[in-house]
PDB file of C-alpha atoms and ligand atoms in Angstrom:
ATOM      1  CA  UNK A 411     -14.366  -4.580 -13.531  1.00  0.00           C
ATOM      2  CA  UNK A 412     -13.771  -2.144 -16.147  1.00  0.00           C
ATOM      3  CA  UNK A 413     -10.785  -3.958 -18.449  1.00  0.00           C
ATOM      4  CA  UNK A 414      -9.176  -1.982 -21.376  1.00  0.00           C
ATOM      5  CA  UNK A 415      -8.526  -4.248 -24.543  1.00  0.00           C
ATOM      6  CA  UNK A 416      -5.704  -2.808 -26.481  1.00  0.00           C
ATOM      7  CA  UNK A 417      -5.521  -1.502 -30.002  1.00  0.00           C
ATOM      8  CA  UNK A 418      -2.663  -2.746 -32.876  1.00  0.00           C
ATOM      9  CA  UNK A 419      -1.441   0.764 -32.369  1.00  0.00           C
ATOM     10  CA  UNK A 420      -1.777   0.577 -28.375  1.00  0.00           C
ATOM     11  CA  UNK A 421      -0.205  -2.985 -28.374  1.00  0.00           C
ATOM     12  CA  UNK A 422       3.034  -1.312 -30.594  1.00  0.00           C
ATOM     13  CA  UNK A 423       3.618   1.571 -27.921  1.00  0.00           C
ATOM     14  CA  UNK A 424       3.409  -0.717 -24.992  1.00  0.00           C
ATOM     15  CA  UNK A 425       6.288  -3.024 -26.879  1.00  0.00           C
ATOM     16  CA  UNK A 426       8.245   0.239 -27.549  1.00  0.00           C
ATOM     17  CA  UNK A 427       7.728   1.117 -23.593  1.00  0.00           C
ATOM     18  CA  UNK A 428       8.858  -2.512 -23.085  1.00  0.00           C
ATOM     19  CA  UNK A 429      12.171  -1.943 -25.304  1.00  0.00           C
ATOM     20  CA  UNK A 430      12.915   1.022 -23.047  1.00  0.00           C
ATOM     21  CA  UNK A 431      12.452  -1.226 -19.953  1.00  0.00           C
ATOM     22  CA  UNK A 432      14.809  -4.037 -21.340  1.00  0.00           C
ATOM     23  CA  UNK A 433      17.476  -1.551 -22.055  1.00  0.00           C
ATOM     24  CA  UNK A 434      17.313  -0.882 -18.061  1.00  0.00           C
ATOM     25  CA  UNK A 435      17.088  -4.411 -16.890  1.00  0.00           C
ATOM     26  CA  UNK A 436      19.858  -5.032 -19.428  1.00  0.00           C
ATOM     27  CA  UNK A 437      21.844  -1.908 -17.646  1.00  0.00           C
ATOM     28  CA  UNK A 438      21.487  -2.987 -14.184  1.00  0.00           C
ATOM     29  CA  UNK A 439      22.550  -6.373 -14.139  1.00  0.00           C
ATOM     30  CA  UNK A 440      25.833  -5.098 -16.221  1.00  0.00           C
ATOM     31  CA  UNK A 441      26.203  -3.161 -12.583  1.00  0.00           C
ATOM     32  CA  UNK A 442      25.259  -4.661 -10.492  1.00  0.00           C
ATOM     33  CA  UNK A 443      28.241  -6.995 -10.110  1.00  0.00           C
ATOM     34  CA  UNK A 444      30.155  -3.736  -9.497  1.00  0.00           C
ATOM     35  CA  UNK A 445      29.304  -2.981  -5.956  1.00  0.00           C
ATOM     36  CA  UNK A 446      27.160   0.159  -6.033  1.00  0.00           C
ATOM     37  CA  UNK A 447      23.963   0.530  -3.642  1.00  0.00           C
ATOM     38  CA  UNK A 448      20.409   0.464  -4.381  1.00  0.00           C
ATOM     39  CA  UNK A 449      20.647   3.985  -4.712  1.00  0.00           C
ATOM     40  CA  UNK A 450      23.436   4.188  -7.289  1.00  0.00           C
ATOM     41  CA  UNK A 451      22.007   1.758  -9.347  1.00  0.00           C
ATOM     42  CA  UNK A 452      17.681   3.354  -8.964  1.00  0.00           C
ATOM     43  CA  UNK A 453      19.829   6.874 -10.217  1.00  0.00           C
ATOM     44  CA  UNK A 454      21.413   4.854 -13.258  1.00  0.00           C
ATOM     45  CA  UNK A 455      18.000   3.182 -14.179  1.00  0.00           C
ATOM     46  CA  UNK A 456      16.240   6.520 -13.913  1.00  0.00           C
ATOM     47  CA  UNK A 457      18.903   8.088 -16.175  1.00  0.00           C
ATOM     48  CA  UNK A 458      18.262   5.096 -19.006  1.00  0.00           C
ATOM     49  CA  UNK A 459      14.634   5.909 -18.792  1.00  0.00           C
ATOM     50  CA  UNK A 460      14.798   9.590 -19.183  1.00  0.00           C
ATOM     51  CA  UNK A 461      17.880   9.340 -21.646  1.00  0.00           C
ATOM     52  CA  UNK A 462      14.895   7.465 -23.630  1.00  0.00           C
ATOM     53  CA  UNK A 463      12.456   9.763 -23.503  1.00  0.00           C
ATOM     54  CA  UNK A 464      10.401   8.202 -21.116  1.00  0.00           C
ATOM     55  CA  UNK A 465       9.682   8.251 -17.692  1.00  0.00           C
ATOM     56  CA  UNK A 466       9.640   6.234 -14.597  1.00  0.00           C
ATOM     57  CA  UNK A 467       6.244   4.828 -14.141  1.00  0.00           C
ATOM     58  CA  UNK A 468       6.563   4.262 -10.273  1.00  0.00           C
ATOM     59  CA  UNK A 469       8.615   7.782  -9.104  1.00  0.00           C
ATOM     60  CA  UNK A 470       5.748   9.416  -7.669  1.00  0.00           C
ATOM     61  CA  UNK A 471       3.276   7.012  -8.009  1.00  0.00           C
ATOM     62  CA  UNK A 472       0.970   6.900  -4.766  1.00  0.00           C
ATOM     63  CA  UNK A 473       4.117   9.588  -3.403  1.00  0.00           C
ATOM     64  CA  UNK A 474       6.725   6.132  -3.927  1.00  0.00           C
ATOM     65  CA  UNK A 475       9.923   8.040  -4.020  1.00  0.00           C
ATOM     66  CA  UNK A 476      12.352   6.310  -6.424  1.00  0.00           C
ATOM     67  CA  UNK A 477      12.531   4.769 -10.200  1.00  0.00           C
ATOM     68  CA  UNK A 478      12.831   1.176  -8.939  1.00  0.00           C
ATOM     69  CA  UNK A 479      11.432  -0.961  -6.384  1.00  0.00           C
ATOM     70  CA  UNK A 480      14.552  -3.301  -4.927  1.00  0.00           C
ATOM     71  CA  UNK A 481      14.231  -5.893  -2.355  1.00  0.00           C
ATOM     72  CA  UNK A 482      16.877  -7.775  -0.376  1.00  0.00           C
ATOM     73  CA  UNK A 483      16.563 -11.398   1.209  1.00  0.00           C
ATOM     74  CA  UNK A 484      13.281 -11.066   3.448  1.00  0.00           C
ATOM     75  CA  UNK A 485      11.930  -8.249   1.450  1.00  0.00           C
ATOM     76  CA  UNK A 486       8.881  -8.842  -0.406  1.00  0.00           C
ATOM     77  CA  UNK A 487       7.882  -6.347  -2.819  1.00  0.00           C
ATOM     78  CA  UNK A 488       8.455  -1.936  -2.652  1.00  0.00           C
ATOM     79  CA  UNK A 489      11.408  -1.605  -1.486  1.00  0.00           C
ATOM     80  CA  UNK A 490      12.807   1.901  -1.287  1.00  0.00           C
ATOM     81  CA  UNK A 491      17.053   1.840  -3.006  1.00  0.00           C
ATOM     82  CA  UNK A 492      19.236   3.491   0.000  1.00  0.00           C
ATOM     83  CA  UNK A 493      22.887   3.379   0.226  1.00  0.00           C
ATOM     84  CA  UNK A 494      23.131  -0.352   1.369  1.00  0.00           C
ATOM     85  CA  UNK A 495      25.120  -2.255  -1.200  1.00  0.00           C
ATOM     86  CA  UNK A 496      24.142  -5.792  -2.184  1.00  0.00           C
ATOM     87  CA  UNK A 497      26.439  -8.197  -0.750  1.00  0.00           C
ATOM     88  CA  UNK A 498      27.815 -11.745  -2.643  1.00  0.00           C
ATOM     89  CA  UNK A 499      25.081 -14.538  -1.592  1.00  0.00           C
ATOM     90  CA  UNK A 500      21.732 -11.670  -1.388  1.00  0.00           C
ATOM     91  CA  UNK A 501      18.768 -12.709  -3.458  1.00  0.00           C
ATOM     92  CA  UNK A 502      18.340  -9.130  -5.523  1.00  0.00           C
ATOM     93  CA  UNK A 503      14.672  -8.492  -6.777  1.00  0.00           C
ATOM     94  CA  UNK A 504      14.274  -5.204  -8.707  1.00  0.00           C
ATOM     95  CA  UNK A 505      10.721  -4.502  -9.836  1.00  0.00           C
ATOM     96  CA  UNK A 506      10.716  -1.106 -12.727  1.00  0.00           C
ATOM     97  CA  UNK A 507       8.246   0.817 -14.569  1.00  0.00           C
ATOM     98  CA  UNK A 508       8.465   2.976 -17.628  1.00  0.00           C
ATOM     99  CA  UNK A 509       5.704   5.494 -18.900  1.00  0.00           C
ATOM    100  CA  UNK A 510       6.382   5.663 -22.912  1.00  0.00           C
ATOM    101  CA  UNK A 511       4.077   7.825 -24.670  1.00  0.00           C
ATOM    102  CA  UNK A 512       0.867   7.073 -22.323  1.00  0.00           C
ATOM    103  CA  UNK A 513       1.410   3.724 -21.796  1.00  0.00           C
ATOM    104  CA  UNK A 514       3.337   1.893 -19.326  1.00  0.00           C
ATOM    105  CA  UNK A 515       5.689  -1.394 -19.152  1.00  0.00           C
ATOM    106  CA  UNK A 516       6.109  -3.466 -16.132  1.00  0.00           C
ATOM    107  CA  UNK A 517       8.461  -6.231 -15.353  1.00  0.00           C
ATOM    108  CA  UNK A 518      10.594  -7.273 -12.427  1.00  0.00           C
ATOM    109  CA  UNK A 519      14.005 -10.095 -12.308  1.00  0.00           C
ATOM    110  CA  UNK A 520      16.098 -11.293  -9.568  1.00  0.00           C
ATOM    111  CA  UNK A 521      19.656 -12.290  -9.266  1.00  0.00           C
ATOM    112  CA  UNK A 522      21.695 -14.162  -6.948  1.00  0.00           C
ATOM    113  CA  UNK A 523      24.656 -11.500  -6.087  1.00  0.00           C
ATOM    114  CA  UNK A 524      28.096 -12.865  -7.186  1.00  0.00           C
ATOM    115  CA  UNK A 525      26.283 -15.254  -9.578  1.00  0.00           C
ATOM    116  CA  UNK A 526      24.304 -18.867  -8.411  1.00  0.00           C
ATOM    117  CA  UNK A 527      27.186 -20.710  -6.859  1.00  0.00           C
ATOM    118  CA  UNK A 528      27.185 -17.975  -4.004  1.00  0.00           C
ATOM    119  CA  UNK A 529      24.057 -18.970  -2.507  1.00  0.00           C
ATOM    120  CA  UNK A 530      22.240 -22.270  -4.273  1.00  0.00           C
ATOM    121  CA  UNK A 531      19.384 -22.509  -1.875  1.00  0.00           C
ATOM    122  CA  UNK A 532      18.525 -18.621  -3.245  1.00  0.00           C
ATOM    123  CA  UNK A 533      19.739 -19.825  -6.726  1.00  0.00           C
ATOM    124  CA  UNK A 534      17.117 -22.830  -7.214  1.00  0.00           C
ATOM    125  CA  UNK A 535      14.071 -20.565  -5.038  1.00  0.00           C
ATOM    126  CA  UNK A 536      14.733 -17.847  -7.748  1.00  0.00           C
ATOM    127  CA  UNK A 537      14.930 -20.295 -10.514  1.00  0.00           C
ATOM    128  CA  UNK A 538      11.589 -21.804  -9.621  1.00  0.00           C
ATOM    129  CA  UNK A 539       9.784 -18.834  -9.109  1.00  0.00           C
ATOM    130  CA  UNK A 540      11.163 -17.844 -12.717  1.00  0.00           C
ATOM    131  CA  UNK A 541       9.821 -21.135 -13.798  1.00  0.00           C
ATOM    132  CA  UNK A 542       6.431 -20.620 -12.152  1.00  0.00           C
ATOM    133  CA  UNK A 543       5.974 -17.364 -14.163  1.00  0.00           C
ATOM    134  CA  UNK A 544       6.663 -19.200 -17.302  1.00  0.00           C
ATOM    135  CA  UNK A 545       3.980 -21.314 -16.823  1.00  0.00           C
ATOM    136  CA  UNK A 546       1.660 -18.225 -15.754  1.00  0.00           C
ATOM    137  CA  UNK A 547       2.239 -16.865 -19.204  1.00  0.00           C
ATOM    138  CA  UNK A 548       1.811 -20.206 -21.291  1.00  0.00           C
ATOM    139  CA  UNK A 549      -1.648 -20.386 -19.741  1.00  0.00           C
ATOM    140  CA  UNK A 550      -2.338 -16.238 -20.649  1.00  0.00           C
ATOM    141  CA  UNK A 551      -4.003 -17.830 -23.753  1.00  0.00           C
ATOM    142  CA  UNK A 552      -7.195 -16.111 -25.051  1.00  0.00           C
ATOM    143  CA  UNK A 553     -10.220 -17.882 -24.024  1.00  0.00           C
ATOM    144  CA  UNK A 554      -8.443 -19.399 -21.247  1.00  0.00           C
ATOM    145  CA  UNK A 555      -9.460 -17.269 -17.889  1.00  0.00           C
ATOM    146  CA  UNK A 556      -7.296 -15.775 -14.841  1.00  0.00           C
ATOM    147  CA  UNK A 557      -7.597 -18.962 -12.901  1.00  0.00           C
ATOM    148  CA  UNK A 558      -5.580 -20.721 -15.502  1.00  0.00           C
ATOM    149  CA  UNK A 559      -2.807 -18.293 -14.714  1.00  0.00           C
ATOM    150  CA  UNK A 560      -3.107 -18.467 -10.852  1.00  0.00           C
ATOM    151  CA  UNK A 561      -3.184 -22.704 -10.710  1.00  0.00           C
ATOM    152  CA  UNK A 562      -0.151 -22.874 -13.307  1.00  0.00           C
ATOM    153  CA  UNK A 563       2.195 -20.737 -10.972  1.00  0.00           C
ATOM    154  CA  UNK A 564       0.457 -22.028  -7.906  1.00  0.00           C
ATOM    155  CA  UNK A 565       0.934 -25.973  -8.664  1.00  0.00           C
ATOM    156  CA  UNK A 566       4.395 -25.111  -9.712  1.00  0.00           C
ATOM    157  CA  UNK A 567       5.352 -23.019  -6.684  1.00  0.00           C
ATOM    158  CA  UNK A 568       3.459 -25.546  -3.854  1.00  0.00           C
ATOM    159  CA  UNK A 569       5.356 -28.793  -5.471  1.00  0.00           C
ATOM    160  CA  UNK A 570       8.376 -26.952  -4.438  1.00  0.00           C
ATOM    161  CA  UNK A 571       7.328 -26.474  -0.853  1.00  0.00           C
ATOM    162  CA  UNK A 572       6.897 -22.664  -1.646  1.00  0.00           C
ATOM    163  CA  UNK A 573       4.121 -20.318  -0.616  1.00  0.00           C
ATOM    164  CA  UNK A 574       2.465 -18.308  -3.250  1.00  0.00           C
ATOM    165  CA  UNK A 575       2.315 -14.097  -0.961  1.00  0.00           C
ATOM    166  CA  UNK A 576      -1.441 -13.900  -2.124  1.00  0.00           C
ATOM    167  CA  UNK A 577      -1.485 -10.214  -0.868  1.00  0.00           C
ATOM    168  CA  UNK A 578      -0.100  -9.422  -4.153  1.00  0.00           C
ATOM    169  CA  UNK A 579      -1.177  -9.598  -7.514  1.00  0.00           C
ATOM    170  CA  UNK A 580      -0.442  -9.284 -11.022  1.00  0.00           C
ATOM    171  CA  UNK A 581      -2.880  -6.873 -12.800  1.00  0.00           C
ATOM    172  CA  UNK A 582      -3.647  -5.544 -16.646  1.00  0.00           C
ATOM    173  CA  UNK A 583      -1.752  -2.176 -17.444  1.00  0.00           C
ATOM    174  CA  UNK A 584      -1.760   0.061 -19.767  1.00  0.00           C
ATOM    175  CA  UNK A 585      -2.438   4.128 -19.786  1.00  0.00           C
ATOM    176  CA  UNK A 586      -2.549   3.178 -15.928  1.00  0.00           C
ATOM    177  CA  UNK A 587       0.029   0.929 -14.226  1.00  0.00           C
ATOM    178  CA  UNK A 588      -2.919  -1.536 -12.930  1.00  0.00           C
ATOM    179  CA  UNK A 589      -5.776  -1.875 -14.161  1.00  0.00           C
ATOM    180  CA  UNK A 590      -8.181  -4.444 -14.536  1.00  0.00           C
ATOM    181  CA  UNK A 591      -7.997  -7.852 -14.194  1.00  0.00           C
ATOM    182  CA  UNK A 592      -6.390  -8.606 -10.989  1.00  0.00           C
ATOM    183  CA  UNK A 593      -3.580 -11.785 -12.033  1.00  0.00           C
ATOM    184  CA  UNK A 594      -4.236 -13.738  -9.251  1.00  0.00           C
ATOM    185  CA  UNK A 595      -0.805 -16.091  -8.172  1.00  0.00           C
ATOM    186  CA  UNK A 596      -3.228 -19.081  -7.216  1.00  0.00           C
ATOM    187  CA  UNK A 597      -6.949 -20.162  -8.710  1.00  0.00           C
ATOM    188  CA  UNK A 598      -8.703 -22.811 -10.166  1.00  0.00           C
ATOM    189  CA  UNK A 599      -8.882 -23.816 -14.015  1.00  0.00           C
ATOM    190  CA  UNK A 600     -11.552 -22.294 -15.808  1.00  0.00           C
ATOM    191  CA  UNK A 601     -12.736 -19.808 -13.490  1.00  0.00           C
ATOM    192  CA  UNK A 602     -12.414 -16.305 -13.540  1.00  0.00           C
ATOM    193  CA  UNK A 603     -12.695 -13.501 -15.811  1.00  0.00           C
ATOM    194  CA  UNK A 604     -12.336 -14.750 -19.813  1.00  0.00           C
ATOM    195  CA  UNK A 605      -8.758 -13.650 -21.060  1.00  0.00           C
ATOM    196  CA  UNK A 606      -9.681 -11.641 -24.139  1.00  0.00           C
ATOM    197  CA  UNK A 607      -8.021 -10.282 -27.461  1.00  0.00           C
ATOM    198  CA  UNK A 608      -6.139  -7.000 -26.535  1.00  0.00           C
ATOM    199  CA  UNK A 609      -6.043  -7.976 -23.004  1.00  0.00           C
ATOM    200  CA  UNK A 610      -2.189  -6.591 -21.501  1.00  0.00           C
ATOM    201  CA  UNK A 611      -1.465  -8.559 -18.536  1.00  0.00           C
ATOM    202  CA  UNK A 612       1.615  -8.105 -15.976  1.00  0.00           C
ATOM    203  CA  UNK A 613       2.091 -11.607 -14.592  1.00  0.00           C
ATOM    204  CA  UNK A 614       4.417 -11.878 -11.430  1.00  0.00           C
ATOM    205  CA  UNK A 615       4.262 -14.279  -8.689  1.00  0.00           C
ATOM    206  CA  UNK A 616       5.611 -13.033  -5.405  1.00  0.00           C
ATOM    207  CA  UNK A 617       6.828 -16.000  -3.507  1.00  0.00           C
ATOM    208  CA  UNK A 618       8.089 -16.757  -0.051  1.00  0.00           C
ATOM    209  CA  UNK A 619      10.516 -19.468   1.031  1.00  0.00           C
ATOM    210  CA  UNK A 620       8.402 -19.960   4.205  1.00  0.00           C
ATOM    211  CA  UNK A 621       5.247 -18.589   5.740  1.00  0.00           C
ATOM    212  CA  UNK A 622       3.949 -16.317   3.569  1.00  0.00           C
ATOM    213  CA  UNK A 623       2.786 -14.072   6.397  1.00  0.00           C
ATOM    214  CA  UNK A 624       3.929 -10.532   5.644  1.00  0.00           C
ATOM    215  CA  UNK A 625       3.979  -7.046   7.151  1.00  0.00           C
ATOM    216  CA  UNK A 626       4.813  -3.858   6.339  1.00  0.00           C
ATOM    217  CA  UNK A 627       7.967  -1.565   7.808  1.00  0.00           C
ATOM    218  CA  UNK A 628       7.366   2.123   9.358  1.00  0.00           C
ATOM    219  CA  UNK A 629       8.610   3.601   5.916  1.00  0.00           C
ATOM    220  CA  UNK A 630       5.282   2.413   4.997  1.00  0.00           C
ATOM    221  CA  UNK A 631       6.014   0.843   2.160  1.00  0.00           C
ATOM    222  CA  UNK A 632       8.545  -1.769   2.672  1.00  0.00           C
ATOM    223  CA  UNK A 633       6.689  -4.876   2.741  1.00  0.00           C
ATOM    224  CA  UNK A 634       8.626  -8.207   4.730  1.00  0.00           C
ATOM    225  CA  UNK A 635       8.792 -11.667   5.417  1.00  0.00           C
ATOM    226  CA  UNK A 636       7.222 -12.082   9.518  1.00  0.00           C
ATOM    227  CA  UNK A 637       9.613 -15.519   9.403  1.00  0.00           C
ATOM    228  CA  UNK A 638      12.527 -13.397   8.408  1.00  0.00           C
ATOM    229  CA  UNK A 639      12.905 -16.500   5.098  1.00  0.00           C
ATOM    230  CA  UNK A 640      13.557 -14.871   1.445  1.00  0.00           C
ATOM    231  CA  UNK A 641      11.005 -13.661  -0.830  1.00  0.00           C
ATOM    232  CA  UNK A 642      11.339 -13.402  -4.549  1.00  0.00           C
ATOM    233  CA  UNK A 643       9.751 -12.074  -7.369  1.00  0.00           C
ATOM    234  CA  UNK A 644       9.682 -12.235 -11.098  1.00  0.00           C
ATOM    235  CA  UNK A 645       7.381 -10.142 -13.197  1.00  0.00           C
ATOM    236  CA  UNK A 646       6.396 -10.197 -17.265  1.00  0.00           C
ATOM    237  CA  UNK A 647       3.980  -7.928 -18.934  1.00  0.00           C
ATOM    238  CA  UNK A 648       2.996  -8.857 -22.607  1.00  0.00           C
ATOM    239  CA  UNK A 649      -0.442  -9.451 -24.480  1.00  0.00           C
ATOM    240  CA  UNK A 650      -2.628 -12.447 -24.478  1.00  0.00           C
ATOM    241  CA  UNK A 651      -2.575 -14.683 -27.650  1.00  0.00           C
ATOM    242  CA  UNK A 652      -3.708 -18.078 -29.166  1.00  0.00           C
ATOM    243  CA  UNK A 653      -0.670 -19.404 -27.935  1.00  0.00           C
ATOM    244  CA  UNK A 654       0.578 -18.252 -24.769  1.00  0.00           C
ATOM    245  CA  UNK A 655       1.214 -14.285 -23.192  1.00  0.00           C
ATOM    246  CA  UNK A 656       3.378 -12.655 -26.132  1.00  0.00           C
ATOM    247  CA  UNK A 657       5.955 -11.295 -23.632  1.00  0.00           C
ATOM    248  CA  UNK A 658       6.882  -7.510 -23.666  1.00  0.00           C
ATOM    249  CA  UNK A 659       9.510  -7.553 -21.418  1.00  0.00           C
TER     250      UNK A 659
HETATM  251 MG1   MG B1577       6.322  -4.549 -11.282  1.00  0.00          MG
HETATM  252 MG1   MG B1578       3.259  -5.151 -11.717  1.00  0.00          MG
END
């Protein structure tokens, strides 16, 4: 385990990096209600990012070919954007990383196409996942340890007859996208490694509506449901504090 604690300085360029990221979450859900495809709208964050200065952490990274990661329905996390367009009803996930000045913000959202009312089943899994990663990053308190995290999003997700994808992981991040600590989505109070002053966490449960049971498509990085049920994600990156994960973005 080799975990980086963060300087004031570091800390104040990963919250600029997280600024950056905002402005493209912010972007894309303005758009998304317009129609365009995955594609149109990974080109339009892309263009934010490098309009800022920045760059996209995940173009590139491990050869992944575009700015955003977007999932559909039974899509669990890396998603490539192609030219299908979202339709009213899908359960949206986009996952986005920007590089500002060495360091790197992380953060992912989902949205019910055509707003809540189109789907409410989606609507309420998507709300509770959201929940669930609240409670992840009230427990991200210093002195508290990783398995605080992982049973706060795990109790919430289970009482909702949810399954926590434990494939995946949240992880530190800073001059690298993941580093150490893996942020496990399940865990026992108390155990794990110590959460520590200057310790950047990206918290995101990745949830499935049924089995959790995944696989991954011959594009070799699209990763799916084996049931064919949703999967959603939701994703913060912020420091630990005395009070709770101060949330970047
Ligand atoms: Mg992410
Ligand atoms: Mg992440």
């Amino acid at each position: 385990m080799n975990i980086v604690l963060k300087t004031d300085r570091e800390l104040a360029l990963m919250r600029e990096a997280a600024v950056i990221l905002k402005s493209v979450q912010a972007r894309l859900k303005q758009e998304i209600p317009k129609g365009l495809s995955l594609l149109e709208l990974d080109h339009i964050a892309e263009s934010v990012i490098r309009d800022a200065g920045a760059e996209p952490s995940f173009k590139g990274y491990q050869g992944f070919p575009a700015t955003l990661c977007t999932m559909i329905n039974s899509e669990v996390v890396h998603g490539i954007p192609d030219d299908r367009i979202p339709q009213s009803g899908d359960l949206l996930c986009i996952d986005c990383g920007v590089l500002w000045k060495g360091f790197h913000a992380d953060a992912a959202f989902s949205v019910i196409v055509g707003g809540d009312k189109t789907n409410p089943e989606r609507a309420t899994f998507s709300r509770v996942v959201r929940e669930a990663l609240q409670k992840g990053c009230q427990a991200a308190k210093i002195g508290n340890h990783i398995g605080d995290i992982g049973a706060a999003i795990e109790k919430h997700i289970v009482s909702h007859g949810y399954s926590i994808c434990k494939e995946y992981t949240g992880h530190g991040l800073g001059r690298a996208l993941h580093e150490d600590p893996h942020v496990y989505n399940y865990g026992i109070p108390g155990k794990g490694q110590r959460l520590l002053r200057g310790m950047v966490l990206a918290i995101e449960p990745i949830v499935t509506m049924g089995n959790p049971q995944v696989k991954t498509l011959t594009d070799n990085w699209t990763v799916v449901t084996v049931d064919g049920q949703d999967a959603c994600q939701w994703e913060h990156c912020g420091v630990v504090t005395e009070s709770s994960l101060e949330i970047f973005v």
